[in-house]
Structures are given as C-alpha cells and as structure tokens.
Amino acid sequence: MARVFVLSKRPEGLPTLDDFAEATWADEPLHDGEVRVEPLFVSVDPYLRGRMSDARSYVAPFEVGQAITSSAIGRVLETSAPGLRIGDLVRGESPWATSYVANAANLWRLPETSDVRPSAYLGVLGMTGLTAYVGLTLFGGIQPGDEVLVTAGAGAVGSVVGQLARIFGARVVGSAGGAHKVGQLAQLGFNAGIDYHAVDFSEALASSFPAGISLFFDNVGGRQFEAALHRMKDFGRIVSCGAISHYNDTELPPGPRGLEGIVVRRRLKIQGFIVSDHLSLYSEYLRKAMTWVREGQLVSLETTSRGFESLPQAFLSLFRGGNVGKMVVEVGAP
Amino acid sequence: MARVFVLSKRPEGLPTLDDFAEATWADEPLHDGEVRVEPLFVSVDPYLRGRMSDARSYVAPFEVGQAITSSAIGRVLETSAPGLRIGDLVRGESPWATSYVANAANLWRLPETSDVRPSAYLGVLGMTGLTAYVGLTLFGGIQPGDEVLVTAGAGAVGSVVGQLARIFGARVVGSAGGAHKVGQLAQLGFNAGIDYHAVDFSEALASSFPAGISLFFDNVGGRQFEAALHRMKDFGRIVSCGAISHYNDTELPPGPRGLEGIVVRRRLKIQGFIVSDHLSLYSEYLRKAMTWVREGQLVSLETTSRGFESLPQAFLSLFRGGNVGKMVVEVGAP
C-alpha cells in the first residue's frame, strides 16, 4: 500500500491545499524490466502549475483524480530489471507517492562516487543546473565581461545562473525578495543583489548597471521584466526561462510597455526556452558541473521540506517565495 | 541659392506641417573631393520620426533649425572629386534641399547599366530591400515551407518581404489597411492578405494560419503584434523591424499581453534589428536582387510624391498609411 497525492480539482488562480487529495495505491506486482522505487527527494517546481491547468502546453496537463508527478531521486526497493539492484539510487519522473513502479528504462542511476547529497541531482547537478547552463550558453551566448541580471537570483535556477555567470567571467546582479535572500546572493558570489521588495526596481537597475545590462536571464516576468527591458544595452540578449509572476494569472496579464519599439532601437534578442528540449547537453554539463563543485566554485543551495505530507504545501510555498535555492521535499523524513 | 527644409520645432505626438520650415542656402564653393548634388528622388521613411525627437537612439537626433536629411538619389551638378563626373547619379544621405555639397566619399554611384528607375535604388534595390533580406535571412532564418506573416505588407519593407519570402519558398500572408492595399498584396504574389481595418485580426490570423505562424516579420507593433504573438508556432521566430503604430506615442504604450509566459512556453525568439548594422551584406543582396528583378520575380512598388515642396506632406502621409510600397519624393517634378 502506497500513499499518493492526486489532483483533486483544477486550481483557479493561486493553487490551494484543496486542489490536492491523498489517496492510496495497492502494491502492484512487477513486470519484467520494472522496479519498485521509494522516492527519497522530490523536486517541486513552479512549472508544475501549468500542468495543473487544462491548457495546451509543452507537457500534457495532469488529469483530475490522477497522481501529480515531478522529478525525484528514489531508492530501488524491489527489482525485475537486470540493470538495477536493490538500494540503487535513481532519478526519474515520479508520482508524489511513498512508492511506485517504474520501467527501468525511464530511470537514470546516480553516479556511485559523489561529493554531494543525492538531492543535488535535482538541483545544481540536475535539470535546474542544466537550465541555467543552457540559458546562459546556448541562448545567452555568455562572454567574459557580460553585465548579467538574473531575476529570482536566490531561486532554484537563479542561484545557479549567478554562480555560472561568475565562472564564465561575467559580472552578475540578482534580484530577490527580502534581505535574507539578498544575503544569500552575496554568499553565492553575486556581485550585487537587489531587494525588489525594498527599492524602486528601475532606479536600482540604473545604479547597478550604469552602462546597461548586456544579458538578462529572466525567471519572473512582469514588472521586473519591463524595468530590465528598458535598462538593456544595445544588442542585449534576454533569455526567458520562466515567468513565475504570471503563473497564477486568470487573464492575460499586461505586457512590458514599449516593448516593440525598444526591441528594434536597441536590437534586442528575446529568446524563450525549455530545458527538456536540450537534454542532449546534460552529460556535457554534468561533467563540467562536477568539476566546479569539487573545486568549490559551484555550491548547492536547497530548501528542504520534510515529510511526504508536506508535498502540496512545499509546492504552494514556491509562489510565496518560500524557497531559497532548490525546493526539495525529503519524503521519508520525520 | 538652394531651398531646404529644416526642423522648425520638435513634434509632440503626430508631426504636423508646422514642424517643418523652408529656408535657403547660399551655394558654397566646392573643396577638393566635394561635389554639388541635385537630389532627384528623396526617400521619406517612418524612422525619421525618431530623429525628430530629442532622445537617445541609434542615430543622432535632428537639431531644430537644421536640415532634415534622408537617403536620396541625386545628380552631380559640379565636381571637384576625381571619381565623379557631372551627370553621374549617386546615392547618399541628403538634406531635403534642391542642391547641396557632399564629400564624394560619402556617395555611392549607381550602376550604369540598369533595368530599373533610379528610385528603385532607394527601395527594392536599396536599404529597403536590404532590410527585408537581412530580416528574413540573418534573423528570421527563413526556410522553404515557413509560414510567414508580415505586417504592413503593402509598405516599403513589407512589400519586399512578401516577394522575397515567396522566392525563398515560404507561404506568406500580409496585413494591410484597406481593400486597395490588400489587392496590391495579391499582385505582388502574397498567398493571402488581411485587411486589418475590416476584420477581427486574431480571427483572421486563426483562419490564415491554422497550424500557426513560424516566422513573423513585424513593421507595426501594437495590437497586430499581440495578436500574432498568440498565433505563433512552437520555436517561432519574430523579427522586429519597426513599430510604426507607436512612433508618435507620447507615453510608453501598453505591451503585448501575456508576452513573458508565451515566449517561454512556445520557445519563441524575438529579434530586433536595424539595417545600418548590416551594410556589409548590401553587395550580396544587390547582386541577387538584380537577378530577381531581371527575372521578373521581384518588382518595385513605389508611391511617388511630386515636387520639392511636397516633402513634409509626403513624410506625414506615412503615418496615415498614405503609401503603397516605397514612398519617394520626385524633387524636380512639376
């Protein structure tokens, strides 16, 4: 018998605990090639909000009454697959459950030698890290000397963006909400942080970027996007990775004022991307990132929520800025 | 003695005739390397509106009391430059004047053999044509099979964009204001035209692009931009060439609603450009365009305004949609 969280109804606007319900699953027998997995660390991510709505997007929506799923690190409890042994640590798309059955072909076994907690393979060494890497390199074309702004700099992706930008020789400023998070930015090696709760964001950008922003990595959208747009240098690149300020909107939100004119005058490039289109770069990234981690240039920043039952709440807290770095739920923790 | 139009004051919002004043210039003697030029065909372009304001941009603003300048084809009246003879046709940045003195190094002599009117070197064989070519190829990455939308399809740049898109094997739909212009689109070989005055633009896009737009070449901005944004295919490219709907705004105009979210979800690229950054591609373009013109695949579409004194009015008419194709003032015409 496994416990599982299902989508009880589609949220309108900001999700609430009522949108989730707990159910139970019988322990199904394994078929050839399958394993039973106990999720240890479950990733909760803002993009899951999109899957809770019934809208065309790049991944299919969750169905009402069905399990919520996200990326997780789990332990193999039982195996009918030749490549996996009991106790192996694996990563895969996992239901929010205390155990589940997976096809071994859909799981990735963690490297045996590791200087990091397994949960890092959800964050700095996982898709979160790859997102930062792909955005900065493939779409941002980052170069030494770039003047980089990253919004939600203390968030899961943003905290890696800032560290990688420094590694690539850029100057980087992050935005974050509140003094605690801005303090985290300094510890991660950001050159500066802007507390967007406390200051006029446009004025702060003018101070932080007297010559303008050459590369803007955006996770937020909305007012921060508009302010940064008007602070871009000629030929600046805007990498659009997310728009968490809009994920709970119930109607089309206002766009950045003056966009079309300024894009032409300053010859800006705005490029949206989704990391799952670029998984072929993961091995290249992981090799580099492991080196940077071992050298101490790249650290894992995580917020841990404890216990299976905390999954929905951990997810909801993302929209209140409740996480510093990657939000991970430690399912088995007391 | 030459007649010249100067900027009498900076316009607020839509320019008026009062923003221009006629003055006279004494005929200065020539220095070595200089020629006296009589402008025959003067290009009037929407981007000149930006130079009439006192704002930082990619070209310096015009000064009040000084001549308005734009690209023109002229005839050499008098020469102190070894490379140019009396009667040569030249293209250069020219004051709105009946004659002026230029350094020969800043002039480009038109090819002697030509199947076209000299004014075509302002339009389809000039910067207008290069703008369409650079936008489609360098930034749009146009491919056979692309589904292309061009706004202001009957305008100077748009009319070339549509023809080039067909030459490159794409399907192309243009927007234009009024039945006459939409009729011109058909004659230029566009696959379809949308009269944005007469229909709901979003609905028309849905009909014209059932599978979505893969390449959107925008000259207009505003509501047409927003509607097209929401009709883009995944991985669509938006080439931002102009935003004539906004050039006379006196405050920051509303942006396209929902921009930041849709850019990510559909992995869109929005790229602004200015042709003057890409003049090195002109000889390549001219060679190809001459061939297409001789083959009858590419035609010059022009609206001619007659007489020196019509210059300001011809410019103002651009913002009322008064031109089909390239707006040229034939300075010496009666």
XYZ file of C-alpha atoms in Angstrom:
668
model
C 0.000 0.000 0.000
C 1.444 3.377 -1.034
C 0.231 6.862 -0.244
C -0.097 9.232 -3.177
C -1.184 12.811 -3.856
C -3.624 13.291 -6.712
C -5.011 16.436 -8.327
C -8.455 16.814 -6.761
C -9.530 19.737 -8.936
C -8.015 22.293 -11.276
C -6.914 25.434 -9.407
C -8.220 28.832 -10.337
C -5.515 31.392 -9.823
C -3.245 30.616 -6.892
C -3.466 26.888 -6.009
C -4.583 25.883 -2.522
C -4.317 22.723 -0.439
C -7.858 21.834 -1.561
C -6.545 21.216 -5.072
C -4.691 18.142 -3.783
C -6.045 14.973 -2.200
C -4.334 11.986 -0.653
C -5.167 8.521 -1.950
C -3.701 5.050 -1.669
C -2.345 2.619 -4.218
C -2.154 -1.164 -3.914
C 1.342 -2.556 -4.418
C 1.174 -3.925 -7.957
C 3.433 -6.884 -8.825
C 6.445 -6.072 -11.036
C 6.695 -6.993 -14.705
C 9.970 -7.714 -16.425
C 12.050 -4.579 -16.716
C 10.284 -2.848 -13.856
C 11.413 -1.783 -10.402
C 9.651 -0.572 -7.294
C 11.030 2.783 -6.178
C 10.759 4.638 -2.901
C 11.033 8.395 -3.584
C 13.505 9.990 -1.183
C 13.772 13.533 -2.518
C 11.021 15.049 -4.648
C 11.515 18.216 -6.661
C 8.680 20.743 -6.597
C 8.837 23.300 -9.374
C 6.846 26.343 -10.486
C 6.275 24.893 -13.964
C 4.012 22.228 -12.404
C 1.400 24.974 -12.020
C 0.968 24.940 -15.788
C 0.297 21.203 -15.791
C -2.496 21.666 -13.259
C -4.465 23.698 -15.830
C -6.237 22.177 -18.775
C -4.312 24.117 -21.413
C -2.215 23.223 -24.423
C 1.432 23.451 -23.468
C 4.716 21.662 -23.919
C 3.742 18.913 -21.491
C 0.339 17.328 -21.146
C -1.819 18.554 -18.260
C -2.307 16.450 -15.145
C -5.688 14.758 -15.046
C -8.075 15.326 -12.156
C -8.013 12.259 -9.909
C -4.585 11.210 -11.153
C -1.233 11.468 -9.413
C 0.847 14.627 -9.520
C 4.308 13.800 -10.828
C 7.662 15.550 -10.789
C 11.327 14.718 -10.877
C 12.595 12.769 -7.868
C 15.525 10.824 -6.505
C 14.436 7.417 -5.254
C 15.808 4.146 -3.935
C 15.115 0.803 -5.610
C 13.095 -1.396 -3.221
C 12.473 -4.362 -5.489
C 13.717 -5.153 -8.981
C 12.778 -7.164 -12.045
C 15.206 -5.215 -14.230
C 18.679 -6.593 -14.924
C 20.416 -3.190 -14.765
C 19.184 -2.103 -11.346
C 19.804 -3.591 -7.912
C 18.003 -3.114 -4.645
C 19.338 0.014 -2.966
C 20.376 1.761 -6.168
C 19.644 5.479 -6.219
C 17.788 6.574 -9.341
C 16.290 9.736 -10.792
C 13.072 9.800 -12.765
C 9.679 11.358 -13.252
C 7.916 10.189 -10.105
C 4.435 10.373 -8.692
C 4.089 12.196 -5.386
C 3.900 8.817 -3.660
C 5.627 6.791 -0.973
C 6.433 4.107 -3.551
C 5.690 3.425 -7.191
C 6.503 1.083 -10.044
C 8.696 2.351 -12.873
C 10.115 0.976 -16.061
C 13.871 0.876 -15.527
C 14.374 2.411 -18.972
C 12.848 5.628 -17.664
C 15.211 5.879 -14.715
C 18.726 7.275 -14.529
C 21.075 5.771 -11.964
C 23.048 8.286 -9.919
C 26.855 8.121 -10.162
C 28.256 5.957 -7.361
C 31.044 8.277 -6.379
C 29.682 11.556 -5.292
C 30.764 14.511 -3.232
C 27.226 15.744 -2.877
C 23.897 14.836 -1.348
C 21.707 12.857 -3.744
C 19.242 15.753 -3.815
C 21.842 17.822 -5.668
C 20.961 15.744 -8.725
C 17.611 17.515 -8.689
C 19.223 20.936 -8.370
C 22.662 22.108 -9.242
C 23.608 18.772 -10.838
C 20.189 18.147 -12.374
C 17.722 19.831 -14.681
C 17.880 23.017 -12.620
C 21.579 23.345 -13.256
C 21.211 22.364 -16.895
C 18.546 25.048 -17.291
C 20.966 27.704 -16.071
C 23.755 26.351 -18.288
C 21.680 26.088 -21.472
C 20.144 29.510 -20.971
C 23.465 31.239 -20.366
C 25.484 29.476 -23.047
C 23.207 28.333 -25.864
C 20.779 31.261 -25.797
C 22.584 33.961 -23.816
C 25.919 33.488 -25.542
C 27.591 34.498 -22.292
C 31.073 36.020 -22.594
C 33.607 37.324 -20.097
C 32.719 40.900 -19.279
C 28.995 40.467 -19.733
C 26.808 42.501 -17.405
C 24.227 39.967 -16.257
C 20.937 40.442 -14.430
C 19.115 37.378 -13.139
C 15.673 37.725 -11.589
C 14.792 35.375 -8.725
C 18.533 35.168 -8.196
C 18.076 33.215 -4.967
C 15.699 30.758 -6.619
C 16.493 27.276 -7.843
C 17.630 28.258 -11.338
C 18.717 31.792 -10.491
C 21.159 30.695 -7.804
C 22.945 28.508 -10.366
C 22.776 31.200 -13.066
C 24.600 33.611 -10.800
C 27.339 31.146 -9.919
C 27.847 30.037 -13.534
C 27.901 33.627 -14.747
C 30.789 34.317 -12.366
C 32.578 31.162 -13.520
C 32.216 32.394 -17.117
C 33.813 35.716 -16.197
C 30.737 37.932 -16.143
C 29.575 40.457 -13.564
C 26.227 39.365 -12.157
C 23.486 41.044 -10.175
C 20.484 39.150 -8.847
C 17.085 40.284 -7.730
C 15.377 38.664 -4.766
C 12.607 39.420 -2.325
C 13.827 40.312 1.158
C 17.070 40.883 2.994
C 17.646 37.225 3.811
C 17.662 36.183 0.179
C 19.785 39.128 -0.870
C 22.256 37.995 1.770
C 22.308 34.559 0.167
C 23.216 36.154 -3.164
C 26.337 37.644 -1.622
C 27.339 34.262 -0.201
C 26.941 32.693 -3.638
C 29.351 35.213 -5.125
C 26.908 37.519 -6.893
C 28.490 40.937 -7.375
C 25.360 42.603 -6.030
C 21.772 41.926 -5.086
C 18.600 43.979 -5.410
C 15.788 43.524 -2.890
C 12.846 44.219 -5.163
C 10.523 44.450 -2.152
C 12.506 47.303 -0.677
C 13.545 49.554 -3.552
C 12.333 51.103 -6.793
C 13.473 48.391 -9.173
C 14.151 50.683 -12.131
C 16.254 53.008 -10.015
C 18.143 50.083 -8.544
C 18.891 48.773 -12.043
C 20.145 52.199 -13.093
C 22.556 52.174 -10.134
C 23.626 48.577 -10.598
C 24.070 48.812 -14.362
C 25.299 52.307 -15.199
C 26.276 51.112 -18.702
C 23.247 48.855 -19.104
C 22.516 45.127 -18.969
C 24.062 43.003 -21.709
C 22.477 39.683 -20.684
C 19.198 39.389 -18.788
C 18.200 35.932 -17.535
C 14.556 36.182 -16.551
C 12.639 33.822 -14.296
C 9.925 36.225 -13.201
C 8.369 38.383 -15.945
C 6.004 41.228 -15.119
C 7.288 44.462 -13.660
C 10.848 43.227 -13.260
C 10.895 42.247 -16.939
C 9.643 45.654 -18.025
C 12.162 47.527 -15.899
C 15.060 45.395 -17.132
C 13.917 45.728 -20.761
C 14.370 49.481 -20.506
C 17.839 49.086 -18.997
C 19.220 46.817 -21.745
C 22.328 47.781 -23.698
C 22.290 47.822 -27.485
C 22.456 44.247 -28.803
C 21.460 42.909 -25.379
C 20.154 39.369 -25.007
C 17.138 38.474 -22.892
C 16.822 34.806 -22.024
C 13.275 33.984 -20.946
C 13.316 30.959 -18.695
C 10.173 31.489 -16.657
C 7.525 33.957 -15.622
C 6.564 32.978 -12.086
C 4.865 36.345 -11.538
C 2.246 35.259 -14.093
C 1.703 31.555 -13.447
C -1.424 32.104 -11.383
C -2.961 34.807 -13.552
C -6.540 34.146 -14.541
C -6.479 36.511 -17.503
C -3.828 37.701 -19.918
C -1.505 39.924 -17.880
C -0.325 43.333 -19.166
C 2.776 43.180 -21.315
C 6.004 45.137 -20.945
C 5.275 48.694 -22.035
C 7.166 49.978 -25.050
C 8.443 46.542 -25.996
C 8.196 46.612 -29.769
C 9.922 49.971 -30.190
C 12.793 49.297 -27.827
C 13.460 45.839 -29.253
C 14.137 47.469 -32.622
C 16.013 50.562 -31.434
C 18.357 48.587 -29.193
C 18.471 45.487 -31.427
C 17.486 43.212 -28.572
C 17.040 39.474 -28.753
C 14.444 37.834 -26.514
C 14.637 34.053 -26.516
C 12.405 31.638 -24.663
C 13.498 28.075 -23.978
C 12.601 24.940 -22.076
C 15.300 22.692 -20.739
C 13.640 19.453 -21.831
C 14.417 20.382 -25.454
C 18.121 20.260 -24.600
C 18.673 17.081 -22.609
C 21.422 16.069 -25.011
C 23.623 18.662 -23.287
C 23.209 17.075 -19.860
C 26.297 14.857 -19.896
C 28.468 17.772 -21.012
C 27.005 19.934 -18.267
C 27.262 17.293 -15.565
C 30.943 16.704 -16.311
C 31.718 20.414 -16.034
C 29.467 20.977 -13.037
C 31.016 18.095 -11.062
C 34.410 19.703 -11.572
C 33.165 23.105 -10.454
C 31.507 21.529 -7.415
C 34.695 19.701 -6.440
C 36.679 22.914 -6.856
C 34.209 24.737 -4.621
C 33.196 27.166 -7.382
C 29.640 25.883 -7.518
C 27.584 25.066 -4.456
C 24.184 23.555 -3.988
C 21.605 25.792 -2.395
C 18.494 23.943 -1.215
C 15.432 24.437 0.911
C 14.237 21.143 2.326
C 10.681 20.410 3.314
C 10.287 17.314 5.497
C 7.772 14.539 5.130
C 5.566 13.140 2.404
C 2.572 15.058 3.652
C 4.400 18.373 3.145
C 4.470 17.984 -0.649
C 1.495 20.212 -1.534
C 2.494 22.870 0.967
C 6.065 22.902 -0.311
C 4.758 23.416 -3.819
C 2.424 26.241 -2.774
C 5.218 27.993 -0.923
C 7.079 28.487 -4.228
C 4.549 31.182 -5.125
C 5.130 32.963 -1.836
C 8.886 32.981 -2.357
C 9.254 30.365 0.374
C 12.349 28.736 -1.071
C 15.983 29.726 -1.139
C 17.612 27.728 -3.916
C 16.073 24.459 -4.971
C 12.942 23.369 -3.110
C 13.179 19.655 -2.309
C 10.803 17.519 -0.260
C 12.535 14.839 1.781
C 9.738 12.317 1.637
C 10.886 9.882 4.289
C 11.949 12.482 6.821
C 10.072 12.600 10.118
C 20.810 79.551 -53.807
C 19.181 76.272 -52.691
C 15.885 75.698 -50.979
C 15.952 73.449 -47.915
C 13.548 72.120 -45.304
C 14.668 72.448 -41.703
C 13.145 71.168 -38.469
C 11.330 74.186 -37.062
C 10.406 72.515 -33.758
C 10.231 69.086 -32.221
C 6.856 67.440 -32.815
C 4.712 66.232 -29.952
C 2.889 63.115 -30.999
C 1.924 63.075 -34.651
C 4.095 65.562 -36.601
C 2.404 68.400 -38.487
C 3.464 70.748 -41.281
C 4.312 73.347 -38.645
C 7.239 71.194 -37.529
C 8.992 71.966 -40.840
C 10.116 75.300 -42.282
C 11.613 76.247 -45.601
C 14.910 78.114 -45.679
C 17.548 78.957 -48.238
C 21.221 78.134 -48.517
C 23.874 80.081 -50.373
C 25.765 77.992 -52.921
C 29.057 77.312 -51.141
C 32.169 76.809 -53.286
C 33.466 73.230 -53.526
C 36.580 71.985 -51.760
C 38.735 69.195 -53.122
C 36.901 65.899 -53.039
C 33.470 67.513 -52.958
C 30.626 67.607 -55.450
C 27.434 69.605 -55.744
C 24.422 67.317 -55.970
C 20.856 67.939 -57.111
C 18.529 65.490 -55.314
C 16.142 63.867 -57.782
C 14.423 61.237 -55.640
C 14.250 61.578 -51.866
C 13.265 58.707 -49.593
C 10.904 59.531 -46.730
C 10.822 56.901 -44.020
C 8.974 56.316 -40.742
C 12.225 56.017 -38.771
C 12.856 59.730 -39.390
C 10.168 60.401 -36.792
C 12.572 59.129 -34.146
C 15.256 61.593 -35.253
C 12.834 64.491 -34.837
C 12.677 63.807 -31.082
C 15.464 64.651 -28.692
C 16.022 61.108 -27.482
C 18.959 58.739 -27.330
C 18.729 56.316 -30.227
C 20.851 54.631 -32.839
C 21.189 57.827 -34.881
C 21.635 61.305 -33.503
C 18.507 63.474 -33.409
C 17.979 66.255 -35.939
C 18.655 69.688 -34.485
C 15.997 72.374 -34.507
C 16.822 74.874 -37.254
C 18.947 72.357 -39.133
C 18.136 70.499 -42.331
C 16.164 67.265 -42.301
C 18.162 64.567 -44.084
C 17.332 61.208 -45.583
C 18.579 58.884 -48.274
C 18.274 60.239 -51.812
C 19.305 59.670 -55.394
C 20.861 62.785 -56.891
C 22.689 64.033 -59.952
C 26.156 65.551 -59.842
C 25.939 69.207 -60.939
C 29.531 70.248 -60.309
C 32.572 68.266 -59.254
C 35.903 68.691 -57.513
C 36.245 64.966 -56.923
C 38.260 62.796 -59.299
C 35.900 59.813 -59.153
C 32.665 61.596 -60.079
C 31.649 63.364 -63.271
C 28.887 65.868 -63.951
C 25.688 63.965 -64.620
C 26.599 60.919 -62.533
C 23.733 59.505 -60.473
C 24.653 58.994 -56.837
C 23.000 57.839 -53.653
C 23.743 59.363 -50.275
C 22.368 60.844 -47.089
C 20.945 64.081 -48.411
C 19.357 67.167 -46.937
C 15.811 67.883 -48.036
C 17.160 70.527 -50.411
C 17.216 71.443 -54.076
C 21.019 71.144 -54.092
C 23.779 70.502 -51.591
C 27.502 69.906 -51.275
C 28.705 66.432 -50.399
C 32.024 64.732 -49.877
C 32.331 62.228 -52.726
C 33.496 59.591 -50.250
C 30.001 59.579 -48.735
C 28.261 58.957 -52.051
C 27.637 55.711 -53.894
C 27.463 55.866 -57.682
C 24.555 53.960 -59.206
C 25.435 51.115 -61.608
C 25.453 52.415 -65.193
C 23.501 49.547 -66.673
C 20.140 49.304 -65.105
C 16.744 47.851 -65.903
C 15.052 49.978 -63.282
C 14.240 53.564 -62.466
C 16.928 55.186 -60.338
C 14.426 55.479 -57.491
C 14.481 51.691 -57.154
C 17.884 52.122 -55.513
C 16.023 53.699 -52.598
C 13.510 50.865 -52.448
C 13.738 47.311 -53.642
C 17.404 47.697 -54.648
C 18.334 49.905 -51.719
C 18.213 49.868 -47.941
C 14.529 48.971 -48.012
C 15.244 45.777 -49.901
C 18.297 45.026 -47.781
C 16.149 45.442 -44.673
C 13.756 42.772 -45.905
C 16.615 40.472 -46.891
C 18.570 40.803 -43.645
C 15.468 40.370 -41.532
C 14.313 37.258 -43.351
C 17.674 35.560 -43.723
C 20.014 36.646 -40.935
C 17.416 36.944 -38.159
C 14.406 35.039 -39.460
C 16.409 32.093 -40.763
C 13.770 31.679 -43.465
C 13.366 28.178 -44.919
C 11.155 26.680 -47.614
C 7.833 25.818 -46.050
C 7.895 28.600 -43.497
C 4.518 30.142 -42.695
C 5.255 33.861 -42.784
C 3.219 36.830 -41.581
C 4.365 40.329 -42.483
C 2.587 43.360 -41.076
C 2.325 46.444 -43.282
C 2.709 44.023 -46.166
C 1.977 46.731 -48.712
C 4.512 49.090 -47.149
C 8.037 49.796 -48.343
C 9.757 46.968 -46.479
C 6.730 44.679 -46.257
C 6.187 44.558 -49.999
C 9.744 43.300 -50.462
C 9.478 40.886 -47.525
C 6.477 39.229 -49.144
C 8.154 38.835 -52.509
C 11.414 37.534 -51.023
C 9.556 35.100 -48.783
C 7.937 33.586 -51.898
C 11.311 33.431 -53.669
C 12.668 31.546 -50.632
C 9.848 29.019 -50.862
C 7.693 30.157 -47.975
C 3.966 30.786 -47.784
C 3.342 34.430 -46.923
C 0.373 36.428 -45.690
C 0.472 40.205 -45.370
C -1.616 42.611 -43.364
C -2.596 45.972 -44.788
C -5.186 48.683 -44.203
C -7.927 48.784 -46.821
C -9.049 46.842 -49.856
C -6.782 48.682 -52.289
C -3.632 47.688 -50.439
C -4.816 44.124 -49.929
C -5.329 43.996 -53.689
C -1.715 45.069 -54.146
C -0.585 42.153 -51.977
C -2.229 39.711 -54.377
C -0.494 41.324 -57.326
C 2.863 41.002 -55.565
C 2.312 37.267 -55.149
C 1.395 37.125 -51.462
C -0.607 33.968 -50.764
C -3.192 35.981 -48.872
C -3.845 39.391 -47.396
C -5.642 40.543 -44.259
C -7.376 43.923 -44.201
C -6.865 44.782 -40.560
C -9.347 47.640 -40.847
C -12.136 45.315 -41.877
C -11.780 42.144 -39.809
C -11.003 40.861 -36.322
C -7.261 40.453 -36.705
C -6.920 37.488 -34.309
C -9.707 35.600 -36.049
C -8.204 36.347 -39.440
C -4.857 35.004 -38.263
C -6.513 31.840 -36.987
C -8.050 31.309 -40.440
C -4.908 32.199 -42.358
C -2.565 30.168 -40.166
C -4.426 27.069 -38.972
C -1.102 25.499 -37.915
C 0.373 28.751 -36.643
C 2.942 31.293 -37.792
C 6.538 30.110 -37.976
C 8.101 33.438 -38.981
C 6.576 36.824 -38.150
C 8.173 39.900 -39.733
C 6.800 42.900 -37.868
C 6.779 46.505 -39.016
C 3.858 47.711 -36.941
C 3.820 46.595 -33.287
C 0.796 47.198 -31.075
C -2.359 45.168 -31.469
C -1.170 43.335 -34.572
C 1.972 42.268 -32.701
C -0.036 40.954 -29.761
C -2.424 39.003 -31.962
C 0.410 37.457 -33.978
C 2.341 36.595 -30.802
C -0.532 34.401 -29.674
C -0.678 32.672 -33.067
C 2.999 31.671 -33.162
C 4.023 28.044 -33.568
C 6.458 26.456 -31.147
C 10.005 27.645 -31.909
C 8.608 30.533 -33.977
C 10.791 33.496 -34.857
C 9.628 37.090 -34.585
C 11.726 39.614 -36.474
C 11.091 43.131 -35.180
C 11.875 45.643 -37.887
C 9.666 48.550 -36.906
C 6.755 49.667 -34.780
C 5.049 52.389 -36.782
C 1.921 52.114 -34.625
C 3.985 53.536 -31.757
C 6.247 56.157 -33.352
C 4.011 59.056 -32.384
C 3.159 57.869 -28.880
C 3.755 60.433 -26.209
C 3.945 57.917 -23.390
C 5.031 54.296 -23.100
C 2.411 52.254 -24.962
C 0.899 49.064 -23.498
C 2.898 45.944 -24.225
C 1.707 42.679 -25.753
C -0.335 40.895 -23.095
C 0.967 37.568 -21.887
C 4.338 38.026 -23.562
C 6.720 36.582 -20.998
C 4.766 33.371 -20.459
C 4.160 32.584 -24.104
C 7.753 33.301 -25.085
C 8.850 30.533 -22.731
C 6.057 28.020 -23.395
C 6.420 28.243 -27.162
C 10.194 28.835 -27.146
C 9.864 31.974 -29.235
C 12.698 34.173 -30.402
C 12.056 37.900 -30.813
C 14.889 39.732 -32.531
C 15.119 43.432 -33.271
C 17.483 44.768 -35.889
C 18.438 47.881 -37.811
C 19.663 47.618 -41.361
C 22.518 50.064 -40.935
C 24.317 47.484 -38.771
C 24.415 45.152 -41.786
C 25.571 47.237 -44.724
C 28.307 44.707 -45.434
C 25.579 42.465 -46.879
C 24.474 45.051 -49.421
C 26.611 43.909 -52.357
C 25.495 40.297 -51.841
C 21.885 41.412 -51.707
C 22.132 43.757 -54.694
C 23.628 41.028 -56.892
C 20.788 38.626 -56.018
C 18.080 41.267 -56.197
C 19.173 42.462 -59.655
C 18.827 38.892 -60.882
C 15.372 38.518 -59.344
C 14.314 41.863 -60.823
C 15.532 40.873 -64.319
C 13.695 37.543 -63.993
C 10.524 39.366 -63.025
C 10.366 37.672 -59.615
C 10.870 40.913 -57.724
C 9.168 44.149 -58.644
C 9.487 47.664 -57.352
C 6.385 49.094 -55.740
C 6.514 52.853 -55.211
C 4.309 55.768 -54.349
C 5.657 58.986 -55.834
C 5.017 62.417 -54.444
C 5.869 65.252 -56.843
C 7.795 68.401 -56.121
C 10.279 69.610 -53.538
C 7.572 71.363 -51.582
C 5.710 68.075 -51.077
C 8.469 66.596 -48.895
C 6.928 67.263 -45.449
C 3.458 66.218 -46.589
C 4.815 63.000 -48.108
C 6.517 62.219 -44.814
C 3.382 62.922 -42.781
C 1.288 60.716 -45.045
C 3.345 57.678 -43.963
C 1.537 57.772 -40.620
C -1.856 57.804 -42.330
C -0.938 54.793 -44.450
C -0.699 57.053 -47.499
C 1.916 54.975 -49.292
C 1.783 51.745 -51.198
C 5.331 50.413 -51.367
C 8.219 52.806 -51.044
C 7.331 56.487 -50.627
C 9.617 58.585 -52.838
C 9.529 62.312 -53.464
C 10.472 63.292 -57.005
C 12.016 66.604 -56.124
C 12.277 68.168 -59.569
C 8.838 67.097 -60.785
C 6.356 69.828 -61.612
